[in-house]
mmCIF file of C-alpha atoms in Angstrom:
data_model
loop_
_atom_site.group_PDB
_atom_site.id
_atom_site.type_symbol
_atom_site.label_atom_id
_atom_site.label_comp_id
_atom_site.label_asym_id
_atom_site.label_seq_id
_atom_site.Cartn_x
_atom_site.Cartn_y
_atom_site.Cartn_z
ATOM 1 C CA MET A 1 111.339 66.306 117.379
ATOM 2 C CA LEU A 2 110.050 62.928 118.302
ATOM 3 C CA SER A 3 108.580 64.060 121.607
ATOM 4 C CA TRP A 4 107.116 67.249 119.772
ATOM 5 C CA LEU A 5 105.833 64.820 116.894
ATOM 6 C CA VAL A 6 103.882 62.540 119.407
ATOM 7 C CA SER A 7 102.367 65.508 121.715
ATOM 8 C CA SER A 8 100.944 66.654 118.007
ATOM 9 C CA LEU A 9 99.317 63.565 116.860
ATOM 10 C CA ILE A 10 95.364 63.965 116.317
ATOM 11 C CA THR A 11 93.436 61.035 116.165
ATOM 12 C CA TYR A 12 90.786 61.175 113.425
ATOM 13 C CA PRO A 13 88.967 58.273 112.049
ATOM 14 C CA PRO A 14 89.352 57.629 108.194
ATOM 15 C CA ALA A 15 86.954 58.959 106.187
ATOM 16 C CA PRO A 16 84.151 56.572 104.467
ATOM 17 C CA ALA A 17 84.508 54.969 101.186
ATOM 18 C CA CYS A 18 83.872 57.061 98.193
ATOM 19 C CA SER A 19 80.372 56.328 96.876
ATOM 20 C CA ALA A 20 79.810 55.042 92.871
ATOM 21 C CA GLU A 21 78.535 58.685 92.179
ATOM 22 C CA LYS A 22 81.670 60.511 93.780
ATOM 23 C CA HIS A 23 84.079 57.885 91.953
ATOM 24 C CA GLN A 24 82.283 58.636 88.696
ATOM 25 C CA GLN A 25 82.740 62.446 89.471
ATOM 26 C CA ALA A 26 86.364 62.255 90.042
ATOM 27 C CA MET A 27 86.736 60.626 86.541
ATOM 28 C CA GLN A 28 84.934 63.379 84.530
ATOM 29 C CA VAL A 29 87.397 65.525 82.469
ATOM 30 C CA SER A 30 87.371 69.021 83.791
ATOM 31 C CA ASP A 31 89.459 71.949 84.610
ATOM 32 C CA GLU A 32 87.602 72.198 87.716
ATOM 33 C CA PRO A 33 89.128 70.732 90.990
ATOM 34 C CA PHE A 34 87.508 67.640 92.375
ATOM 35 C CA ARG A 35 86.672 68.129 96.228
ATOM 36 C CA LEU A 36 87.911 64.844 97.798
ATOM 37 C CA ASP A 37 86.030 64.602 100.998
ATOM 38 C CA CYS A 38 85.753 60.807 100.970
ATOM 39 C CA SER A 39 88.488 57.804 100.620
ATOM 40 C CA LEU A 40 88.971 56.672 97.051
ATOM 41 C CA VAL A 41 90.495 53.732 95.541
ATOM 42 C CA LEU A 42 90.918 53.704 91.819
ATOM 43 C CA VAL A 43 90.783 50.777 89.558
ATOM 44 C CA GLU A 44 94.366 49.762 88.673
ATOM 45 C CA GLY A 45 95.554 51.902 86.036
ATOM 46 C CA GLN A 46 92.968 54.582 86.173
ATOM 47 C CA THR A 47 93.219 58.322 86.089
ATOM 48 C CA ILE A 48 91.651 61.303 87.462
ATOM 49 C CA PRO A 49 91.681 63.579 84.782
ATOM 50 C CA ARG A 50 91.349 66.952 86.829
ATOM 51 C CA PRO A 51 92.994 68.946 89.940
ATOM 52 C CA ILE A 52 91.879 67.475 93.152
ATOM 53 C CA LEU A 53 90.773 69.759 96.392
ATOM 54 C CA ILE A 54 91.314 68.656 100.038
ATOM 55 C CA GLU A 55 90.302 71.423 101.827
ATOM 56 C CA GLY A 56 89.300 72.071 105.655
ATOM 57 C CA PRO A 57 87.145 69.807 107.826
ATOM 58 C CA PRO A 58 85.876 67.646 104.866
ATOM 59 C CA GLY A 59 89.394 66.719 104.062
ATOM 60 C CA ARG A 60 90.019 65.353 107.582
ATOM 61 C CA GLY A 61 90.815 61.391 107.218
ATOM 62 C CA VAL A 62 90.451 61.301 103.499
ATOM 63 C CA GLY A 63 92.829 58.902 101.285
ATOM 64 C CA LEU A 64 93.419 58.391 98.150
ATOM 65 C CA ASN A 65 95.074 55.244 96.738
ATOM 66 C CA CYS A 66 95.549 55.498 92.925
ATOM 67 C CA GLN A 67 96.766 51.664 92.559
ATOM 68 C CA GLY A 68 99.529 52.809 89.966
ATOM 69 C CA GLY A 69 97.414 55.150 88.301
ATOM 70 C CA THR A 70 97.521 59.102 87.668
ATOM 71 C CA VAL A 71 96.105 62.524 88.765
ATOM 72 C CA GLY A 72 96.249 65.440 86.161
ATOM 73 C CA ARG A 73 96.665 65.337 82.378
ATOM 74 C CA ARG A 74 99.475 66.434 80.216
ATOM 75 C CA ASP A 75 97.092 69.348 78.661
ATOM 76 C CA LEU A 76 96.102 70.933 81.919
ATOM 77 C CA SER A 77 97.897 74.028 83.037
ATOM 78 C CA VAL A 78 99.397 73.582 86.380
ATOM 79 C CA SER A 79 100.781 76.621 88.645
ATOM 80 C CA THR A 80 100.971 77.634 92.558
ATOM 81 C CA ALA A 81 97.719 79.051 92.222
ATOM 82 C CA ARG A 82 96.218 76.064 90.628
ATOM 83 C CA PRO A 83 98.072 72.581 91.659
ATOM 84 C CA THR A 84 97.169 69.340 90.694
ATOM 85 C CA ILE A 85 96.576 68.253 94.238
ATOM 86 C CA ALA A 86 95.851 71.181 96.657
ATOM 87 C CA ILE A 87 95.743 70.166 100.415
ATOM 88 C CA ARG A 88 94.570 73.481 102.095
ATOM 89 C CA SER A 89 93.107 75.170 105.083
ATOM 90 C CA ARG A 90 89.988 77.392 104.698
ATOM 91 C CA LYS A 91 88.893 80.286 106.669
ATOM 92 C CA THR A 92 85.469 80.672 108.339
ATOM 93 C CA ALA A 93 83.431 83.738 108.041
ATOM 94 C CA GLU A 94 84.670 84.468 111.779
ATOM 95 C CA GLY A 95 87.890 84.516 110.739
ATOM 96 C CA VAL A 96 88.862 81.153 112.329
ATOM 97 C CA TRP A 97 91.065 79.040 109.863
ATOM 98 C CA GLU A 98 89.841 75.246 109.922
ATOM 99 C CA ARG A 99 92.529 72.399 108.574
ATOM 100 C CA PRO A 100 92.610 69.361 106.937
ATOM 101 C CA HIS A 101 94.810 66.648 108.725
ATOM 102 C CA SER A 102 95.319 62.753 109.065
ATOM 103 C CA LEU A 103 95.169 62.024 105.266
ATOM 104 C CA ALA A 104 97.157 60.055 103.056
ATOM 105 C CA VAL A 105 97.982 60.233 98.950
ATOM 106 C CA ARG A 106 99.507 56.809 98.090
ATOM 107 C CA ASN A 107 100.623 55.056 94.783
ATOM 108 C CA CYS A 108 99.764 57.614 92.502
ATOM 109 C CA THR A 109 101.728 59.151 89.599
ATOM 110 C CA VAL A 110 101.201 63.156 89.601
ATOM 111 C CA LEU A 111 101.368 65.467 86.947
ATOM 112 C CA GLY A 112 102.344 68.718 88.228
ATOM 113 C CA ASN A 113 102.340 69.610 91.781
ATOM 114 C CA ILE A 114 101.252 69.132 95.143
ATOM 115 C CA ARG A 115 100.874 72.261 97.231
ATOM 116 C CA ILE A 116 99.857 72.066 101.233
ATOM 117 C CA PHE A 117 99.204 75.412 102.609
ATOM 118 C CA GLY A 118 97.301 77.199 105.720
ATOM 119 C CA MET A 119 97.193 80.691 106.794
ATOM 120 C CA GLY A 120 97.093 82.658 103.481
ATOM 121 C CA ALA A 121 95.444 79.913 101.526
ATOM 122 C CA ASP A 122 92.844 82.334 100.402
ATOM 123 C CA GLY A 123 95.477 83.732 98.122
ATOM 124 C CA GLY A 124 96.486 86.738 100.348
ATOM 125 C CA TYR A 125 99.227 87.680 102.535
ATOM 126 C CA ASP A 126 97.098 89.994 104.925
ATOM 127 C CA ASP A 127 96.659 87.000 107.155
ATOM 128 C CA LEU A 128 100.130 86.175 107.414
ATOM 129 C CA ARG A 129 101.238 89.693 107.789
ATOM 130 C CA GLN A 130 99.241 90.674 110.560
ATOM 131 C CA SER A 131 99.988 87.654 112.429
ATOM 132 C CA SER A 132 103.736 87.828 111.912
ATOM 133 C CA ARG A 133 103.749 91.423 113.335
ATOM 134 C CA LEU A 134 102.690 89.707 116.756
ATOM 135 C CA PRO A 135 104.179 87.427 119.205
ATOM 136 C CA GLY A 136 103.298 83.802 118.959
ATOM 137 C CA HIS A 137 103.095 83.686 115.293
ATOM 138 C CA THR A 138 105.049 80.255 114.540
ATOM 139 C CA LYS A 139 102.276 78.489 116.875
ATOM 140 C CA ARG A 140 99.137 80.487 115.134
ATOM 141 C CA ALA A 141 100.511 79.535 111.696
ATOM 142 C CA GLN A 142 101.123 75.864 112.957
ATOM 143 C CA ALA A 143 97.710 75.440 114.325
ATOM 144 C CA ALA A 144 96.094 77.118 111.013
ATOM 145 C CA ALA A 145 97.839 74.762 108.675
ATOM 146 C CA PRO A 146 97.264 71.152 107.527
ATOM 147 C CA THR A 147 99.253 68.453 109.608
ATOM 148 C CA GLN A 148 99.734 64.731 109.245
ATOM 149 C CA VAL A 149 99.772 64.470 105.664
ATOM 150 C CA TRP A 150 101.371 60.808 104.256
ATOM 151 C CA LEU A 151 102.346 60.911 100.725
ATOM 152 C CA ASP A 152 103.888 57.680 100.003
ATOM 153 C CA ASN A 153 104.956 55.743 96.479
ATOM 154 C CA LEU A 154 104.184 58.803 94.299
ATOM 155 C CA VAL A 155 105.907 59.539 90.933
ATOM 156 C CA LEU A 156 105.609 63.508 90.792
ATOM 157 C CA THR A 157 106.353 64.777 87.691
ATOM 158 C CA GLY A 158 107.223 68.495 87.782
ATOM 159 C CA ARG A 159 105.868 70.810 85.000
ATOM 160 C CA GLY A 160 107.297 74.189 85.922
ATOM 161 C CA SER A 161 105.788 74.714 89.227
ATOM 162 C CA ILE A 162 107.641 73.559 92.223
ATOM 163 C CA PRO A 163 106.543 69.804 92.840
ATOM 164 C CA LEU A 164 106.229 69.635 96.219
ATOM 165 C CA TYR A 165 105.401 72.882 98.388
ATOM 166 C CA ILE A 166 104.938 72.554 102.148
ATOM 167 C CA GLY A 167 103.714 75.891 103.071
ATOM 168 C CA THR A 168 103.800 78.229 105.940
ATOM 169 C CA GLY A 169 103.199 76.506 109.423
ATOM 170 C CA VAL A 170 102.691 73.114 107.774
ATOM 171 C CA THR A 171 103.883 69.885 109.900
ATOM 172 C CA ALA A 172 104.162 66.397 110.240
ATOM 173 C CA VAL A 173 104.173 65.958 106.518
ATOM 174 C CA SER A 174 105.790 62.362 105.260
ATOM 175 C CA LEU A 175 107.030 62.093 101.762
ATOM 176 C CA THR A 176 108.593 58.258 101.369
ATOM 177 C CA ASN A 177 109.525 56.121 98.688
ATOM 178 C CA SER A 178 108.780 58.343 96.023
ATOM 179 C CA THR A 179 110.329 59.704 92.689
ATOM 180 C CA LEU A 180 110.313 63.281 91.633
ATOM 181 C CA ASN A 181 111.035 64.145 88.261
ATOM 182 C CA GLY A 182 110.366 66.455 85.322
ATOM 183 C CA SER A 183 111.197 70.018 85.803
ATOM 184 C CA SER A 184 110.746 72.911 88.050
ATOM 185 C CA THR A 185 111.608 76.469 87.349
ATOM 186 C CA ALA A 186 112.502 76.706 91.218
ATOM 187 C CA THR A 187 113.260 73.786 93.589
ATOM 188 C CA ALA A 188 111.935 70.315 93.511
ATOM 189 C CA ILE A 189 111.015 70.714 97.311
ATOM 190 C CA TYR A 190 110.187 73.657 99.320
ATOM 191 C CA LEU A 191 109.738 74.001 103.213
ATOM 192 C CA ASP A 192 108.132 77.487 104.029
ATOM 193 C CA ALA A 193 108.468 79.712 106.969
ATOM 194 C CA GLU A 194 107.291 78.451 110.618
ATOM 195 C CA SER A 195 106.660 74.901 109.141
ATOM 196 C CA ARG A 196 107.762 71.828 111.392
ATOM 197 C CA GLY A 197 108.468 68.415 111.953
ATOM 198 C CA ASN A 198 108.397 67.004 108.240
ATOM 199 C CA THR A 199 110.009 63.469 107.045
ATOM 200 C CA ILE A 200 111.299 63.441 103.584
ATOM 201 C CA ARG A 201 112.916 59.924 103.532
ATOM 202 C CA ASP A 202 113.925 57.260 101.159
ATOM 203 C CA ASN A 203 113.045 59.304 97.706
ATOM 204 C CA ARG A 204 114.617 59.460 94.179
ATOM 205 C CA ILE A 205 114.639 62.897 93.183
ATOM 206 C CA LEU A 206 115.590 63.591 89.676
ATOM 207 C CA THR A 207 113.878 66.846 88.941
ATOM 208 C CA ARG A 208 115.810 69.482 86.636
ATOM 209 C CA THR A 209 115.720 72.450 88.815
ATOM 210 C CA ALA A 210 116.820 76.204 88.076
ATOM 211 C CA ARG A 211 118.021 76.605 91.960
ATOM 212 C CA GLU A 212 118.726 74.159 94.591
ATOM 213 C CA MET A 213 116.997 70.810 95.018
ATOM 214 C CA ILE A 214 115.546 71.435 98.391
ATOM 215 C CA ALA A 215 114.755 74.786 100.131
ATOM 216 C CA ILE A 216 114.436 74.598 103.920
ATOM 217 C CA ASP A 217 113.193 78.330 104.509
ATOM 218 C CA GLY A 218 112.573 79.210 108.288
ATOM 219 C CA SER A 219 111.587 75.271 108.683
ATOM 220 C CA ALA A 220 112.854 73.667 111.476
ATOM 221 C CA HIS A 221 113.021 70.004 113.159
ATOM 222 C CA ASN A 222 112.806 68.244 109.947
ATOM 223 C CA LEU A 223 114.076 65.021 108.836
ATOM 224 C CA ILE A 224 115.644 64.390 105.652
ATOM 225 C CA THR A 225 117.225 60.946 104.993
ATOM 226 C CA GLY A 226 118.111 58.417 102.755
ATOM 227 C CA ASN A 227 117.512 60.322 99.881
ATOM 228 C CA ARG A 228 118.939 59.901 96.374
ATOM 229 C CA PHE A 229 119.846 63.111 94.384
ATOM 230 C CA ASP A 230 120.855 63.830 90.876
ATOM 231 C CA LEU A 231 121.638 67.325 90.833
ATOM 232 C CA HIS A 232 122.386 68.182 87.223
ATOM 233 C CA GLY A 233 125.063 70.747 88.157
ATOM 234 C CA LYS A 234 122.519 72.328 90.704
ATOM 235 C CA PRO A 235 122.918 72.481 94.403
ATOM 236 C CA GLY A 236 121.208 70.154 96.810
ATOM 237 C CA ILE A 237 119.823 71.497 99.953
ATOM 238 C CA PHE A 238 119.993 75.162 101.118
ATOM 239 C CA LEU A 239 118.995 76.268 104.791
ATOM 240 C CA TYR A 240 118.068 79.757 105.023
ATOM 241 C CA ARG A 241 115.076 82.163 105.752
ATOM 242 C CA ASN A 242 113.545 84.827 103.266
ATOM 243 C CA CYS A 243 113.604 87.899 105.964
ATOM 244 C CA GLY A 244 110.804 90.142 105.295
ATOM 245 C CA GLU A 245 109.479 88.737 101.851
ATOM 246 C CA ARG A 246 106.316 90.476 101.216
ATOM 247 C CA GLY A 247 106.345 92.173 104.746
ATOM 248 C CA VAL A 248 106.077 88.980 106.480
ATOM 249 C CA VAL A 249 108.410 88.819 109.502
ATOM 250 C CA ARG A 250 110.068 85.411 109.914
ATOM 251 C CA HIS A 251 110.007 84.076 113.308
ATOM 252 C CA GLN A 252 111.549 80.560 112.971
ATOM 253 C CA THR A 253 114.887 79.851 111.991
ATOM 254 C CA PRO A 254 116.060 77.063 109.622
ATOM 255 C CA SER A 255 117.291 75.004 112.980
ATOM 256 C CA ASN A 256 117.218 71.526 114.477
ATOM 257 C CA ASN A 257 116.850 69.691 111.162
ATOM 258 C CA THR A 258 118.366 66.215 110.585
ATOM 259 C CA ILE A 259 119.905 65.638 107.271
ATOM 260 C CA THR A 260 121.610 62.611 107.077
ATOM 261 C CA GLY A 261 122.329 59.502 104.841
ATOM 262 C CA ASN A 262 121.609 61.176 101.962
ATOM 263 C CA SER A 263 123.567 60.510 98.288
ATOM 264 C CA PHE A 264 124.175 63.106 95.657
ATOM 265 C CA THR A 265 125.188 62.623 92.254
ATOM 266 C CA GLY A 266 125.768 65.156 89.460
ATOM 267 C CA ALA A 267 127.072 67.672 91.434
ATOM 268 C CA SER A 268 128.917 70.462 90.158
ATOM 269 C CA TRP A 269 132.725 70.129 90.193
ATOM 270 C CA LEU A 270 133.717 73.594 90.486
ATOM 271 C CA ARG A 271 131.405 74.357 93.353
ATOM 272 C CA PRO A 272 129.745 71.218 94.664
ATOM 273 C CA ARG A 273 127.162 72.605 97.215
ATOM 274 C CA LEU A 274 125.608 69.564 99.005
ATOM 275 C CA VAL A 275 124.198 71.124 102.043
ATOM 276 C CA VAL A 276 124.568 74.665 102.897
ATOM 277 C CA GLU A 277 123.652 76.474 106.057
ATOM 278 C CA ASN A 278 123.026 80.094 106.218
ATOM 279 C CA ALA A 279 122.681 80.440 102.258
ATOM 280 C CA ARG A 280 121.319 83.693 102.079
ATOM 281 C CA ASN A 281 122.109 85.655 105.749
ATOM 282 C CA GLY A 282 119.725 88.743 104.450
ATOM 283 C CA SER A 283 121.069 89.193 101.168
ATOM 284 C CA ARG A 284 117.895 89.893 99.419
ATOM 285 C CA SER A 285 116.326 93.129 98.705
ATOM 286 C CA TYR A 286 112.987 92.710 100.250
ATOM 287 C CA CYS A 287 114.701 92.106 103.939
ATOM 288 C CA ARG A 288 113.954 95.540 105.344
ATOM 289 C CA ASP A 289 110.349 95.186 104.447
ATOM 290 C CA ASP A 290 109.222 93.715 108.032
ATOM 291 C CA ALA A 291 111.357 96.289 109.728
ATOM 292 C CA GLY A 292 109.965 97.763 112.843
ATOM 293 C CA TYR A 293 108.833 94.697 115.169
ATOM 294 C CA PRO A 294 111.082 93.615 118.243
ATOM 295 C CA PHE A 295 111.403 89.992 116.943
ATOM 296 C CA GLY A 296 112.573 87.475 114.217
ATOM 297 C CA SER A 297 113.710 88.630 110.927
ATOM 298 C CA SER A 298 112.829 92.381 111.741
ATOM 299 C CA VAL A 299 115.480 92.644 113.994
ATOM 300 C CA ASP A 300 118.113 90.187 112.520
ATOM 301 C CA ASP A 301 118.072 89.585 108.843
ATOM 302 C CA ARG A 302 120.540 86.637 109.113
ATOM 303 C CA ASP A 303 119.281 82.874 108.799
ATOM 304 C CA ASN A 304 120.800 81.890 112.499
ATOM 305 C CA ALA A 305 120.745 78.531 111.564
ATOM 306 C CA SER A 306 121.736 76.357 114.499
ATOM 307 C CA GLY A 307 121.608 72.651 115.895
ATOM 308 C CA ASN A 308 121.286 71.127 112.476
ATOM 309 C CA ARG A 309 122.595 67.385 112.370
ATOM 310 C CA ILE A 310 124.198 67.179 108.867
ATOM 311 C CA GLN A 311 126.423 63.973 108.271
ATOM 312 C CA ASN A 312 126.980 60.771 106.613
ATOM 313 C CA ASN A 313 126.004 62.160 103.386
ATOM 314 C CA SER A 314 127.877 61.304 100.019
ATOM 315 C CA ARG A 315 128.868 62.736 96.716
ATOM 316 C CA ASN A 316 128.994 59.806 94.030
#
């Protein structure tokens, strides 16, 4: 994994500091996203009372340092389609996906969710379906998706939607020294298909979820270590792939992940599922929706997790 991360590094200068006018725009109460294309440092305790959008080339090298301040409002509706912070690629008129990269969000309380996504960020699945039905889909998805995103010292308070979604093909996201709380109708963290090389380290994960805490869905070469989970009776980490979901062929398997040195409290006494490989193995009604192609989940609905290093995790 290390050699791949080194070879994938992108050198990009930090974005210039935001002007006083841009800072003022960020402070305006609105339901419309503030487009962050500069480096913004809040005055200690300030709140950005609107969503934030970091998109495409203008998002390269940007930074947000809240200095203990907040992004979002409790009366602001959030969802997968309207996240509190969106970090996404954009598609040009020529059909090329342009991605943001080399960016950081630090020292913030985020009321809602952070969503990082590439191919398909326009709201449709046609591009994903078409790409997935040709060889080389994993590399195309990764080249189209955001990379090198640093999330550090955050308090991420879920309000129904998945607090942190790492989308198709996203690479080199790092979540460190953070607390996830609040609630989610699904998971606390989701690593979606074809994503790779992401790090979840030294976090406190308290979110009350309807399912497992972390889903590793066709994502590979990730590092999950040093985290403390309060499971509230739910499972911990599931590794699987959603074969055929929305007709998209899943190419990559949930393999070569390192899950070590995590501690779990509040596990179910009857069925304490802390880390589970091959958690689905084709047990979904949509698994044949990608039939007819000579690769990936189109020919084998099983999860096929392999090469994962799962050790030194404890139940307290």
